[in-house]
Structure formats: structure tokens, C-alpha cells
mmCIF file of C-alpha atoms in Angstrom:
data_model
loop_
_atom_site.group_PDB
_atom_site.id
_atom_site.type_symbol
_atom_site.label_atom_id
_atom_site.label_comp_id
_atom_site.label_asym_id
_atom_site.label_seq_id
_atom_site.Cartn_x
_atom_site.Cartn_y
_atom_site.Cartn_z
ATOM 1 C CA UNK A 1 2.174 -17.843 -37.562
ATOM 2 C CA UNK A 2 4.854 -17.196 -35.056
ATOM 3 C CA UNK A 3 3.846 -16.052 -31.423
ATOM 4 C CA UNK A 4 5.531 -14.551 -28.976
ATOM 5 C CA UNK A 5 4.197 -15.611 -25.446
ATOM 6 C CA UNK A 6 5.328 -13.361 -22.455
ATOM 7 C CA UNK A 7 4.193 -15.394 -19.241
ATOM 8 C CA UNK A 8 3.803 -18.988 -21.152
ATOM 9 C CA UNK A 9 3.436 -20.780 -17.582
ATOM 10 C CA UNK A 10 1.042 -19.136 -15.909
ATOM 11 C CA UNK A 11 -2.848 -19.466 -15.255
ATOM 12 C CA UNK A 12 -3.502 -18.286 -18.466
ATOM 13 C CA UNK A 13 -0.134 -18.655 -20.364
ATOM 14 C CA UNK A 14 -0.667 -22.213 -20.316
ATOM 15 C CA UNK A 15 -3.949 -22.693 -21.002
ATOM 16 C CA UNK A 16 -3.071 -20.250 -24.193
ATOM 17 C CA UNK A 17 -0.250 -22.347 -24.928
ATOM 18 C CA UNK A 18 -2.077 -24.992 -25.354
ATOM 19 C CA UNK A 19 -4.397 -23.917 -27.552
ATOM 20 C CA UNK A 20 -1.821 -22.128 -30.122
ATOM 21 C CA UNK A 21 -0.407 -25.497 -30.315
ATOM 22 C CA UNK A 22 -3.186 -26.823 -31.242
ATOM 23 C CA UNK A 23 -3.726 -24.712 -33.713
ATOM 24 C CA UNK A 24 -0.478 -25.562 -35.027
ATOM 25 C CA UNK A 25 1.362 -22.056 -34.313
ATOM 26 C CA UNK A 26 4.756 -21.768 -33.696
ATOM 27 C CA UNK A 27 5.069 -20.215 -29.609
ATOM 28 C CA UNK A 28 8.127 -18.719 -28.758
ATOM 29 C CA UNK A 29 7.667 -18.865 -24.702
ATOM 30 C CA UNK A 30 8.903 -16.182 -22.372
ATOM 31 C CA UNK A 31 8.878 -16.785 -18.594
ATOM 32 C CA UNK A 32 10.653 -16.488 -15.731
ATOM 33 C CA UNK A 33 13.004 -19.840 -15.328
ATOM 34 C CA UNK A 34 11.869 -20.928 -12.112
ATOM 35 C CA UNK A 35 11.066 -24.741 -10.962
ATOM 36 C CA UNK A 36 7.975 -24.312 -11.467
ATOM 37 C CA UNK A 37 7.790 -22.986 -15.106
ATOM 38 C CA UNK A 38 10.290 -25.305 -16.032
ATOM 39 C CA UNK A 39 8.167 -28.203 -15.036
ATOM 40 C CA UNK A 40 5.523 -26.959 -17.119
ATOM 41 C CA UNK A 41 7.714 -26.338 -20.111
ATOM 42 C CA UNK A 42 8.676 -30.202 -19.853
ATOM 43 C CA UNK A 43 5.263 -31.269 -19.291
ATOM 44 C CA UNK A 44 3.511 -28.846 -21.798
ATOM 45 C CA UNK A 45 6.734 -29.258 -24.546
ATOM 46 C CA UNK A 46 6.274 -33.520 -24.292
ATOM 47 C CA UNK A 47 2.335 -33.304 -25.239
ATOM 48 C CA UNK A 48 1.943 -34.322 -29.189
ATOM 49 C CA UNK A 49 0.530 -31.265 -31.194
ATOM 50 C CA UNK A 50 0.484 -29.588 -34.413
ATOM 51 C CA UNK A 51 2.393 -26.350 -33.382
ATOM 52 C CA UNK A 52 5.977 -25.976 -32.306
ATOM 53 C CA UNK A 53 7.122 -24.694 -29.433
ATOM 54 C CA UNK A 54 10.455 -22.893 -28.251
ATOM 55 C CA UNK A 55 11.352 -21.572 -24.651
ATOM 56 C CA UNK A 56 13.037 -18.066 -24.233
ATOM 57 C CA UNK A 57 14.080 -17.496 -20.221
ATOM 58 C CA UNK A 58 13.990 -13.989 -19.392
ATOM 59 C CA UNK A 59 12.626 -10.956 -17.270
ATOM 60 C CA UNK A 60 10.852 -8.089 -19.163
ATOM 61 C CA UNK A 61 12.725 -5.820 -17.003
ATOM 62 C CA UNK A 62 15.628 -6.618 -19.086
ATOM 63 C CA UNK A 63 16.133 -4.867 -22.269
ATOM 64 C CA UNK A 64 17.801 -6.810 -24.631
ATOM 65 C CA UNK A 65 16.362 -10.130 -23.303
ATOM 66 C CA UNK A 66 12.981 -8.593 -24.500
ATOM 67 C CA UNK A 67 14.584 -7.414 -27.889
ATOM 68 C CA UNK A 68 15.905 -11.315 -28.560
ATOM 69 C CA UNK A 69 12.552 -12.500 -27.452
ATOM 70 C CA UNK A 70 10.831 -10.004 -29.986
ATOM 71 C CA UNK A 71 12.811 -10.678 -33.013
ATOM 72 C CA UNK A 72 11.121 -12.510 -35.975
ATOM 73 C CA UNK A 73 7.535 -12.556 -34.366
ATOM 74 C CA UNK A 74 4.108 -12.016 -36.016
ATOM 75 C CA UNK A 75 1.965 -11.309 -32.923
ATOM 76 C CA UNK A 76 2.754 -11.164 -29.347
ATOM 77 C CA UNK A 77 0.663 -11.967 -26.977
ATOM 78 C CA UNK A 78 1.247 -10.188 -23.507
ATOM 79 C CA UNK A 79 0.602 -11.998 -20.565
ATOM 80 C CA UNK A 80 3.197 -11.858 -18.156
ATOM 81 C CA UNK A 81 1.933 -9.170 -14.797
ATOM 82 C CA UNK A 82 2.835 -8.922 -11.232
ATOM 83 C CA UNK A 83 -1.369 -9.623 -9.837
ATOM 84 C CA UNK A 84 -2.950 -9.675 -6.888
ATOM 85 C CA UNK A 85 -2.526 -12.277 -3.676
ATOM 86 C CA UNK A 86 -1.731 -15.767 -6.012
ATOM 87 C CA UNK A 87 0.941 -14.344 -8.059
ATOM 88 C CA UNK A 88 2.562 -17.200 -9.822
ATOM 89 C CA UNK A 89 6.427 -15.433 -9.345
ATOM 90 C CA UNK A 90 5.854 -14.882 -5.293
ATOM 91 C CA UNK A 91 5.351 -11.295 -5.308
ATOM 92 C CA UNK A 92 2.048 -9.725 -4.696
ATOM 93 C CA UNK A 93 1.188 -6.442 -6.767
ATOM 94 C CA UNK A 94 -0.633 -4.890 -3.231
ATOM 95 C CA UNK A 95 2.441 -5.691 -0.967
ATOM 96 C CA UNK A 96 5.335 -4.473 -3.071
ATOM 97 C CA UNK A 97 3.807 -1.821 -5.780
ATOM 98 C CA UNK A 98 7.228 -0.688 -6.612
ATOM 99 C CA UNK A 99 8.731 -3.918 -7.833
ATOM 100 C CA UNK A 100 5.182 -4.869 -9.676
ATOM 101 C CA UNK A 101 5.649 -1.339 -11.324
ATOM 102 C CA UNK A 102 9.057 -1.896 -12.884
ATOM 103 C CA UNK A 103 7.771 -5.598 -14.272
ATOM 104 C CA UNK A 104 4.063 -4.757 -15.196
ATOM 105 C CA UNK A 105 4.796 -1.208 -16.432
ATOM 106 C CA UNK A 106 8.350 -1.021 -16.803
ATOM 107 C CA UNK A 107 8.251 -4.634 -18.742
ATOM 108 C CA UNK A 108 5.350 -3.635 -20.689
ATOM 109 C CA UNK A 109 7.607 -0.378 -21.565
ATOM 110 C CA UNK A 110 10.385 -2.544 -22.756
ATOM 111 C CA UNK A 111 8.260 -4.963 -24.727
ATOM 112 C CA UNK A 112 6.895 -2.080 -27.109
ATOM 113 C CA UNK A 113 10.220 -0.481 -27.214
ATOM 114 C CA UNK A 114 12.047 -3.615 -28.511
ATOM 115 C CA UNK A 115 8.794 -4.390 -31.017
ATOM 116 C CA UNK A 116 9.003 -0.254 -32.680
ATOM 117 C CA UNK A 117 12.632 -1.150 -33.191
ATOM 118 C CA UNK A 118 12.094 -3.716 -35.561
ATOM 119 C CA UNK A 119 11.678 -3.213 -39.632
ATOM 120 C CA UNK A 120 8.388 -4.928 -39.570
ATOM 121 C CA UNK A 121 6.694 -4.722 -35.970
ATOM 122 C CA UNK A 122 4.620 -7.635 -34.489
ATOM 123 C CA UNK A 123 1.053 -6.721 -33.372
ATOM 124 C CA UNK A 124 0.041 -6.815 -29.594
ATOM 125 C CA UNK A 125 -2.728 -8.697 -27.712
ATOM 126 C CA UNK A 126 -2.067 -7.588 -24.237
ATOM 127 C CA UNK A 127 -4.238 -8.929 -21.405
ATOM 128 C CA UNK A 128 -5.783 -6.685 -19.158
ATOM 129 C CA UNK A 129 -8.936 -7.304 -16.142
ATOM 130 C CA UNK A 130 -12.445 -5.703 -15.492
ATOM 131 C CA UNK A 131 -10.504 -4.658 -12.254
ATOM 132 C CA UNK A 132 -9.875 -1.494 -14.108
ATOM 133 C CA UNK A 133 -13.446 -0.356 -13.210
ATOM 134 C CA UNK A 134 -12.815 -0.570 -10.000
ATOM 135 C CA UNK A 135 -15.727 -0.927 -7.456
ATOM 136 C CA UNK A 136 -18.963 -0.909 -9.510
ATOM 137 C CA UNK A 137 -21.688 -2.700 -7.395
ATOM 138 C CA UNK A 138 -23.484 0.300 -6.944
ATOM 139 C CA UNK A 139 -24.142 0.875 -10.609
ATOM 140 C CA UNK A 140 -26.340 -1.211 -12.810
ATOM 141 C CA UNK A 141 -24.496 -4.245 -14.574
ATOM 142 C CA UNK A 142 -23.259 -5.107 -16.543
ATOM 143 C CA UNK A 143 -19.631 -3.271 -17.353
ATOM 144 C CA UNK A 144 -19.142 -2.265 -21.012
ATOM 145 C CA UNK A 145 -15.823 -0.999 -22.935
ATOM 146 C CA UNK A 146 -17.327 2.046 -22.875
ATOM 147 C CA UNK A 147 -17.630 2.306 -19.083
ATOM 148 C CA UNK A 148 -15.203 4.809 -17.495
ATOM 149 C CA UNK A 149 -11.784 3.421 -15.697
ATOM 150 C CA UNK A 150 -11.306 3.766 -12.083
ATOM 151 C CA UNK A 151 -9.162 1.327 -10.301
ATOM 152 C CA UNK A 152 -8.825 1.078 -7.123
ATOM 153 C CA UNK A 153 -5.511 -0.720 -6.588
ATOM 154 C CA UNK A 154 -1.643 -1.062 -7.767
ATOM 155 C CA UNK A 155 -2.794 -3.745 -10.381
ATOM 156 C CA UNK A 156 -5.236 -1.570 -11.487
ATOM 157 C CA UNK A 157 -3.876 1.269 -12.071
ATOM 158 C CA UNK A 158 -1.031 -0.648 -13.841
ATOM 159 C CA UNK A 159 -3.439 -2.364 -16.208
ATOM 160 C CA UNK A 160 -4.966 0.773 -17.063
ATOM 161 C CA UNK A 161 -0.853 2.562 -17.640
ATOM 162 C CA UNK A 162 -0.233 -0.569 -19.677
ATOM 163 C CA UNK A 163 -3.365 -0.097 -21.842
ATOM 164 C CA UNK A 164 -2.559 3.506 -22.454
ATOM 165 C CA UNK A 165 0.970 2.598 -23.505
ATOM 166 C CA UNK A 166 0.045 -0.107 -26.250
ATOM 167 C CA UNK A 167 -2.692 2.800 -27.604
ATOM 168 C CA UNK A 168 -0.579 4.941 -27.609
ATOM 169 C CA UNK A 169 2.087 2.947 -29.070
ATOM 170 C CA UNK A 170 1.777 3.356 -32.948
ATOM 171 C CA UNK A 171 1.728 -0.607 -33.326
ATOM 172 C CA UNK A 172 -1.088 -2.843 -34.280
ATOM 173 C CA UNK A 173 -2.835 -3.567 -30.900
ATOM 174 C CA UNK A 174 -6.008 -5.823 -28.857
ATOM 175 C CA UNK A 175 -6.356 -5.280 -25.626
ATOM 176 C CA UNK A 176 -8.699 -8.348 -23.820
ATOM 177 C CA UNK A 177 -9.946 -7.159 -20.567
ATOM 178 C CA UNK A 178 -10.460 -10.699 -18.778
ATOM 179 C CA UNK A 179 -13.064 -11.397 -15.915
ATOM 180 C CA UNK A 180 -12.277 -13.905 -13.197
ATOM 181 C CA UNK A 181 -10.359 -16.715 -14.705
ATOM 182 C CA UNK A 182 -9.299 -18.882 -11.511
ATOM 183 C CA UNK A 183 -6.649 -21.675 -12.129
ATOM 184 C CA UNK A 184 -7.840 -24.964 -11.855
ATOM 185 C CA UNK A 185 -4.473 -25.621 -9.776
ATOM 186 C CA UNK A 186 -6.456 -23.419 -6.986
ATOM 187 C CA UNK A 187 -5.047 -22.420 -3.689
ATOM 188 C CA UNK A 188 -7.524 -21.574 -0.413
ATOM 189 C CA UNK A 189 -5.437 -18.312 -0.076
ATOM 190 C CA UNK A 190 -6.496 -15.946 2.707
ATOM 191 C CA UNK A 191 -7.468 -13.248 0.012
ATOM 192 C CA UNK A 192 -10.604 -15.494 -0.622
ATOM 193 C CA UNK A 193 -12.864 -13.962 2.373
ATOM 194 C CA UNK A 194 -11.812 -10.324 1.029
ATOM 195 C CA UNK A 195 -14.974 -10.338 -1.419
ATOM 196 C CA UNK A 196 -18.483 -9.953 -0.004
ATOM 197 C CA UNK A 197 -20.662 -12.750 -0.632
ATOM 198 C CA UNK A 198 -22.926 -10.831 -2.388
ATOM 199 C CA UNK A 199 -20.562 -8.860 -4.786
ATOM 200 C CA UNK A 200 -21.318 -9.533 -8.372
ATOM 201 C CA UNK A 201 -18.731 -11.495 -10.275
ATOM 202 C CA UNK A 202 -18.664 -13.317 -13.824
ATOM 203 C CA UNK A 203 -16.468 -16.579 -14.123
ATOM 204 C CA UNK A 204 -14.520 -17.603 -17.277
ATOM 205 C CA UNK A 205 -12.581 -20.871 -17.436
ATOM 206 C CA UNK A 206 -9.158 -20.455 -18.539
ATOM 207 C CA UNK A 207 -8.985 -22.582 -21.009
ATOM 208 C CA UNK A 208 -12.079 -20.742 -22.918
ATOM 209 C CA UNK A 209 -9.720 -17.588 -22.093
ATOM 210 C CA UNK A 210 -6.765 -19.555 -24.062
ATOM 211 C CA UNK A 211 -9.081 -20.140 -26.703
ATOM 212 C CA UNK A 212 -10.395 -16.532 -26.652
ATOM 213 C CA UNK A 213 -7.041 -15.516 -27.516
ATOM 214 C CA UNK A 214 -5.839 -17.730 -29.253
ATOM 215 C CA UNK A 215 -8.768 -17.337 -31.891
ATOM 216 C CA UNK A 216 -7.635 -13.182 -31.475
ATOM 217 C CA UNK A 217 -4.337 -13.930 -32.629
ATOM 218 C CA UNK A 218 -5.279 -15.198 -36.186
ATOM 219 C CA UNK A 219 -8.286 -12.637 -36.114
ATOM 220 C CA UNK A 220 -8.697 -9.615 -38.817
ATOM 221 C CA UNK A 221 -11.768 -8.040 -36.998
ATOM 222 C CA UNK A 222 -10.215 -7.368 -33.433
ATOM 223 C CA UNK A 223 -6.993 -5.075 -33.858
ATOM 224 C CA UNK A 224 -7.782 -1.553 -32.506
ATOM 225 C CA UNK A 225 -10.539 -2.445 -30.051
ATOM 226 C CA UNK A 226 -10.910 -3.388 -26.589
ATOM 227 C CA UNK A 227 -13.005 -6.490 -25.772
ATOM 228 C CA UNK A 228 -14.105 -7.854 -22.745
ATOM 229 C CA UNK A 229 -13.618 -11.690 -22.110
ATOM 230 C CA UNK A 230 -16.256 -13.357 -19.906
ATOM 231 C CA UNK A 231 -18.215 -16.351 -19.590
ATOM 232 C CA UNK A 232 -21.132 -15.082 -20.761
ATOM 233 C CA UNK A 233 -24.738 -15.152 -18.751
ATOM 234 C CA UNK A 234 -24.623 -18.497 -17.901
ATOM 235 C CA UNK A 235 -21.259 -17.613 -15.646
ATOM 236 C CA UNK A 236 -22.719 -14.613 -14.015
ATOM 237 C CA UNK A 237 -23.091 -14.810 -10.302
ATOM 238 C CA UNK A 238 -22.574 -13.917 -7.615
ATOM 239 C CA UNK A 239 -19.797 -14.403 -5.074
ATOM 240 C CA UNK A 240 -21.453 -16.603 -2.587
ATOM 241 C CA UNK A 241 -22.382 -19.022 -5.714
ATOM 242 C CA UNK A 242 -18.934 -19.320 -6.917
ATOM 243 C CA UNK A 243 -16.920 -19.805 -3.673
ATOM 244 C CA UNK A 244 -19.535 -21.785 -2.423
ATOM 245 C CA UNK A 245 -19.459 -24.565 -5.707
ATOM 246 C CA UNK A 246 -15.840 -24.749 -5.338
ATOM 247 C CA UNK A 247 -16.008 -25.174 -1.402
ATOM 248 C CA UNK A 248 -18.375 -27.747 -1.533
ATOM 249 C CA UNK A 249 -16.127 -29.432 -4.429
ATOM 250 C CA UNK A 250 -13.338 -29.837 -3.027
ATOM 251 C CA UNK A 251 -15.060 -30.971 -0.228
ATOM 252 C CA UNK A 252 -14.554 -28.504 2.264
ATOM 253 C CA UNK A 253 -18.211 -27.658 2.698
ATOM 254 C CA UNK A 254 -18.996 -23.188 2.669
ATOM 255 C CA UNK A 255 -17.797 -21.592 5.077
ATOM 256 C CA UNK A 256 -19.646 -19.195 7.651
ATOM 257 C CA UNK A 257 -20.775 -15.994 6.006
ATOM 258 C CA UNK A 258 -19.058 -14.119 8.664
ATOM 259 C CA UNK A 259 -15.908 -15.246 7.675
ATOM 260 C CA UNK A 260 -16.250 -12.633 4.612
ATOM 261 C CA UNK A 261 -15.399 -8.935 4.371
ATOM 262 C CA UNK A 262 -17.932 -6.460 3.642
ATOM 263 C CA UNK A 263 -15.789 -4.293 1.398
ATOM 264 C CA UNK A 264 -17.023 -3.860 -2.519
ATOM 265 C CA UNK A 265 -14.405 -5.519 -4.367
ATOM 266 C CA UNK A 266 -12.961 -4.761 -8.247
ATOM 267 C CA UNK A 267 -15.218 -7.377 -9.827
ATOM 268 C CA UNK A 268 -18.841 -7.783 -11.608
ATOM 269 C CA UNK A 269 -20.703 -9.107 -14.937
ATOM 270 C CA UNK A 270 -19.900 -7.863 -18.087
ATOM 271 C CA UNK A 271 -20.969 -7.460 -21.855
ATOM 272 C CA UNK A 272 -18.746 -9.936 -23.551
ATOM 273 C CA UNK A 273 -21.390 -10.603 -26.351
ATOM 274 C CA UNK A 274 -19.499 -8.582 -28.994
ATOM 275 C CA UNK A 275 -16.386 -10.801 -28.253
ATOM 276 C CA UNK A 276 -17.808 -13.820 -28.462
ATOM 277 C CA UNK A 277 -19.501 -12.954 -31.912
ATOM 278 C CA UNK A 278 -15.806 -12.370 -32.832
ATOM 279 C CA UNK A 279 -13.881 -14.897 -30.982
ATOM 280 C CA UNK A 280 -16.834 -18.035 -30.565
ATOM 281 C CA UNK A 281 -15.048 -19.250 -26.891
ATOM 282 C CA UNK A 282 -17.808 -19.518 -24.382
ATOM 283 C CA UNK A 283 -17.889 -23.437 -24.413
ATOM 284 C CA UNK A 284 -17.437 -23.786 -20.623
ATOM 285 C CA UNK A 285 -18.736 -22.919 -17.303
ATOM 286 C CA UNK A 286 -18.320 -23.148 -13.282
ATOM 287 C CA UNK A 287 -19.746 -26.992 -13.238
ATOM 288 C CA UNK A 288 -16.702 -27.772 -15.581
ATOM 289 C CA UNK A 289 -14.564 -25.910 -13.145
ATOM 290 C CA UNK A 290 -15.631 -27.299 -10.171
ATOM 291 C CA UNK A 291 -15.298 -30.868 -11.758
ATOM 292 C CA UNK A 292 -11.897 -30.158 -13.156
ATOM 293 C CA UNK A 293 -10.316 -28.733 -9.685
ATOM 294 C CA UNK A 294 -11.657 -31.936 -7.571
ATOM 295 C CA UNK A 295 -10.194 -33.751 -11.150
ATOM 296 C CA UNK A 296 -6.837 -31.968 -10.220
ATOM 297 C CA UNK A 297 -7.014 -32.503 -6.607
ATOM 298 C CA UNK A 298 -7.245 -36.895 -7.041
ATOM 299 C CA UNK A 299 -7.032 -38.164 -3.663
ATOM 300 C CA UNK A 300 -6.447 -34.958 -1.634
ATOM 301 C CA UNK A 301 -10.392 -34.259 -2.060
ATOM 302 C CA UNK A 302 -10.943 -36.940 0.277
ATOM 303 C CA UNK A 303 -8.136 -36.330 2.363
ATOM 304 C CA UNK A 304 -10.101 -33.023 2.908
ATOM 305 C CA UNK A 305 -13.234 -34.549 3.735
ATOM 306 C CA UNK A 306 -11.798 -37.184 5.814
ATOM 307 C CA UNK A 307 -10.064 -34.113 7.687
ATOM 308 C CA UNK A 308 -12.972 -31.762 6.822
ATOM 309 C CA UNK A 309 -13.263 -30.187 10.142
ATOM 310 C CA UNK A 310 -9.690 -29.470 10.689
ATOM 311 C CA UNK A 311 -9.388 -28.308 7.214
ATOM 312 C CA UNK A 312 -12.056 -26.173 8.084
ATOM 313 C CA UNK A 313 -10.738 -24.597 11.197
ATOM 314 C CA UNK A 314 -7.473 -23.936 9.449
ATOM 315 C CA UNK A 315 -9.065 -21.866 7.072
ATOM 316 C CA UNK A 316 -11.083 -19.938 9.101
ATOM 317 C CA UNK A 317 -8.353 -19.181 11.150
ATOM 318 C CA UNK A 318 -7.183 -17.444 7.852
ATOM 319 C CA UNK A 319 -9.870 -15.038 7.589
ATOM 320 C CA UNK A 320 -9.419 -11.608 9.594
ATOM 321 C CA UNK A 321 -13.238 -10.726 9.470
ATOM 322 C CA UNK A 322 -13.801 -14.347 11.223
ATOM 323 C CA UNK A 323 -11.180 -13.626 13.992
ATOM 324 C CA UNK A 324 -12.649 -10.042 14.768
ATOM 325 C CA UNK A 325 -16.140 -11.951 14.699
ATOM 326 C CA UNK A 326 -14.803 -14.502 17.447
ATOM 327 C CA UNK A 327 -12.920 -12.230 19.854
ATOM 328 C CA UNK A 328 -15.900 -9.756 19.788
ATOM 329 C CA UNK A 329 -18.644 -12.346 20.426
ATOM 330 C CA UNK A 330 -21.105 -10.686 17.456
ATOM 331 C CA UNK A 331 -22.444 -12.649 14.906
ATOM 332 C CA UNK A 332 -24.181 -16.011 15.099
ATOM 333 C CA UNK A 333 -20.311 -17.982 14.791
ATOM 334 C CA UNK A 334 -19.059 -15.687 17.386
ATOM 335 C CA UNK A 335 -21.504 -16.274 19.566
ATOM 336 C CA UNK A 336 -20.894 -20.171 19.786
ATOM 337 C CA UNK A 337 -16.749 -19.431 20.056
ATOM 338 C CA UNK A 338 -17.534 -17.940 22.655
ATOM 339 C CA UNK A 339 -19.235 -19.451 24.429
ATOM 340 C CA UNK A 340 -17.508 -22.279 23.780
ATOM 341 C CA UNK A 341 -14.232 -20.497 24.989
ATOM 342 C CA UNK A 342 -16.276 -19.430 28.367
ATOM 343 C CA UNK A 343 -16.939 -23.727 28.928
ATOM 344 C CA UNK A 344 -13.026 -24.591 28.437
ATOM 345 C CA UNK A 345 -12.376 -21.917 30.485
ATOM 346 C CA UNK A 346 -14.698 -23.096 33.348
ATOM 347 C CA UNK A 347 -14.135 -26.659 32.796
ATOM 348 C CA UNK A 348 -10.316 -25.879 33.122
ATOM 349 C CA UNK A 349 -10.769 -24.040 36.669
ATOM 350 C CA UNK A 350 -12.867 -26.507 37.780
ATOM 351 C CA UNK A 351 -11.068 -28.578 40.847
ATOM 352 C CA UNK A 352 -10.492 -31.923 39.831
#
């Protein structure tokens, strides 16, 4: 089967990649050529496997890029999106909507365009998030297909356009609505203290993801319907659990609670039962995340913990909700700052 791949090097590009290799498919990859793609192509391109693979550089805001990458295709597979905070390409779907627009919609746009013009269309798996349900933690869990759409930010809202595009589209169509798949190449980005502790999430390991679609790809039973990709019971928590495994992992230790926001965010558990009956990917869960990141991160884990409190202070200084904490004294960790801020203070007028 040939396979179109739009956003091969990413989180989830790669870990797909990998598995449609495996499965001996031929992947025609579509990314951005950056350094950082390109090192992946090398390193993914050099592994042994049954599939072949061939690397298309483009941007799905061109037109006839998208139309070259189309040609001759049996599926594509739709990855490539603008996201939140760790975007891969540098931008970040909150801080510049317009420019996410014109790739995640206006790419999308092209990519179904250039498929309807062919004599025999490829089908579409595009990717999409439970963030299109927006904030649900006041509602019972978990989130269904059936359960109405109501995003609450840029990404959102573009997942949900996308979605209504590829219906709408007269092809042969699967959308996968994914729940948190974190890379295992992690960063401790600021956006990390924007989710409550105690906000529901479900985890999914990205290379069960892969494998999820992947296994959709070659699948009769999914085109038409809307599935949502999770890691199953087992992988629902909540936030506190998850940031707190990986924390303690990498060897940073959790963090104070009042170093997180208080704000509902875009994420809870879902009913993914009906896709894995289909798609049989759930093999993994956060104790094989948490080993592969400190895996990943060799000796800089105990770097960390040899610099653990600095490391520490660094990222607190990160968090906004921690800083308002400190300079208004409430709050169990601002009450130590300051009061540690009044002793330098009088130590430092103190005659000598």
C-alpha cells in the first residue's frame, strides 16, 4: 500500500512512520525541510525494515507541492497541524492564529483539493484531539463521539473546521480524535503549570498512537466514522498523576501545587473501547513512558538530580501562578519566599 504522510517528523509522524514500515508500506513523507526533520529522515530512513520510504519537502500551504505529494497514493494519512505551546515548526497555534489558520485549515483545504482532482482519489485518516470538547470537567466522563464540540481555542476550533471539511469532502475519510500523546523527546515548557492538578486527562503513548493508525490505514471497518484514540482505563488519570510520574522521572522531584493554574483545561478520559476492538493498540502505558523519557534523557537525568534544586528553581520561575503566589505572600510556598525575602533583606541592612 502506498501512504502519503503529511507531518512524517513529528511526535506522532514518526512514531507512525515507524510502524508503516514495519508493516512493510511504502511512506511517501511530507514535512517541512528543517534541521530537525532532516535529521530524523536520516536517522528514521537508515533503520532496516520491510517498507520503503521516500521524502517529499513541502508546505501544505502550497498548492502544487500538495498535488505532487498526492499523486499515486492509496491512503493519506494527515498529520501535519500548527498545535499548542511545543509546536515542532516554532509557531504556536494560541500566539499567531492567523498563520496556524492558513497551514491547519488552509493546508488541510489544499490537501483535499489536490486528492478530488485525481482519477482515483486516496482515502483520508486525518488526526484530530479530544480538545474539540473543550472544557468538560464539569460533566460526567468519559467523552464519547457522540458528545457535542465546543472548543475553546484556535487549535480547536481548527480541528473541528478540518473535520467538517474531510466530511464534507466526498472522499473516503477516518477521522482519529487523539488524547494526550506527549513525545518522549519532552520539553519542561512553561505551558505545563497551565492544567490544574486535578483536571482529568487520559495518556496514550505515541507509539500505540502510530500503531493505532497505522492498523487504520489497512482497515475495512473504520472509513466513515470518528474514533477516539486513548490509552484505555489503565491510562486514565488525573493531572497531578501524570506530571507528577514524569517529574519524579526525570528526576526533578513534583513541583509545589501552587505552581499550577486553576483554569479547566481542553482535556479528560474518553471511550476508546470501540477503537481498540477495531484497531487492537493499547499495549502501553505511563510506566513505559516515564521509563522511555529518563531512557531518552541518558546522562542528563542525573545531571538534573545532581543540579536538582537549581533545576527546580528554574522551572518554577517559569510558572506565572507560582510568581503571583510569591510576590503576594498566599499560599504555603509563598509564605516561606517571603519570608525568606524579609531575612536577606534584614541580613543585608544589617551593619557589618
Amino acid at each position: 500500500m502506498k501512504v502519503l504522510l503529511t507531518g512524517a517528523f513529528g511526535n506522532v509522524g514518526s512514531s507512525c512512520l515507524g510502524e508503516l514500515l514495519r508493516q512493510g508500506q511504502k511512506v511517501r513523507c511530507f514535512d517541512l525541510k528543517t534541521r530537525a526533520n532532516q535529521r530524523i529522515a536520516r536517522r528514521l530512513g537508515g533503520q532496516r525494515h520491510k517498507g520503503g520510504m521516500e521524502v517529499v519537502w513541502g508546505d501544505l500551504r502550497d498548492p502544487q507541492q500538495v498535488a505532487t505529494a498526492v499523486r499515486g497514493q492509496d491512503v493519506v494519512i494527515h498529520l501535519a497541524f500548527i498545535i499548542p505551546k511545543l509546536s515542532a515548526t516554532g509557531i504556536e497555534s494560541e500566539k499567531h492564529p492567523d498563520q496556524a489558520h492558513e497551514i491547519n485549515v488552509g493546508g488541510t483545504r489544499n490537501l483535499l483539493e489536490a486528492m478530488r482532482a485525481l482519477p482515483t482519489p486516496p482515502r483520508i485518516i486525518f488526526a484530530s484531539s479530544y480538545h474539540v470538547f473543550g472544557r468538560t470537567q464539569d460533566q460526567p466522563p468519559p467523552r464519547t463521539v457522540f458528545d457535542p464540540v465546543q472548543p475553546i481555542e484556535h487549535y480547536g476550533h481548527h480541528k473541528v473546521a478540518c473535520e467538517r471539511m474531510i466530511r464534507d469532502s466526498g472522499l473516503a475519510w477516518a477521522i482519529l480524535r487523539l488524547a494526550a500523546t506527549l513525545p518522549i523527546t519532552i520539553k519542561l515548557d512553561p505551558a505545563m503549570f497551565d492544567i490544574p492538578l486535578g483536571n482529568r486527562m487520559e495518556y496514550v503513548h505515541t507509539r500505540d498512537v502510530g500503531l493505532a493508525i497505522a492498523n487504520a490505514a489497512k482497515s475495512d471497518q473504520v472509513w466513515g466514522r470518528t474514533l477516539l484514540i486513548g490509552g484505555g482505563p489503565r491510562c486514565q488519570y488525573h493531572y497531578r498523576e501524570i506530571v507528577g510520574r514524569i517529574l519524579v522521572g526525570m528526576g526533578v522531584g513534583m513541583l509545589p501545587k501552587e505552581a499550577f493554574g486553576s483554569t479547566p483545561f481542553p482535556t479528560d478520559w474518553v471511550d476508546s473501547s470501540e477503537s481498540q476492538r477495531l484497531l487492537q493498540y493499547q499495549r502501553r502505558d505511563l510506566d513505559d513512558y516515564v521509563r522511555d523519557v529518563a531512557s531518552h534523557l541518558g546522562w542528563r537525568r542525573a545531571a538534573i538530580r545532581m543540579f536538582r534544586p537549581l533545576v527546580r528553581h528554574l522551572l518554577l520561575k517559569q510558572s506565572p501562578y507560582y510568581r503571583a503566589q510569591a510576590r503576594s505572600g498566599r499560599g504555603e510556598t509563598g509564605r516561606k519566599l517571603a519570608s525568606l525575602l524579609s531575612r536577606l533583606r534584614l541580613k543585608a541592612r544589617s551593619p557589618r
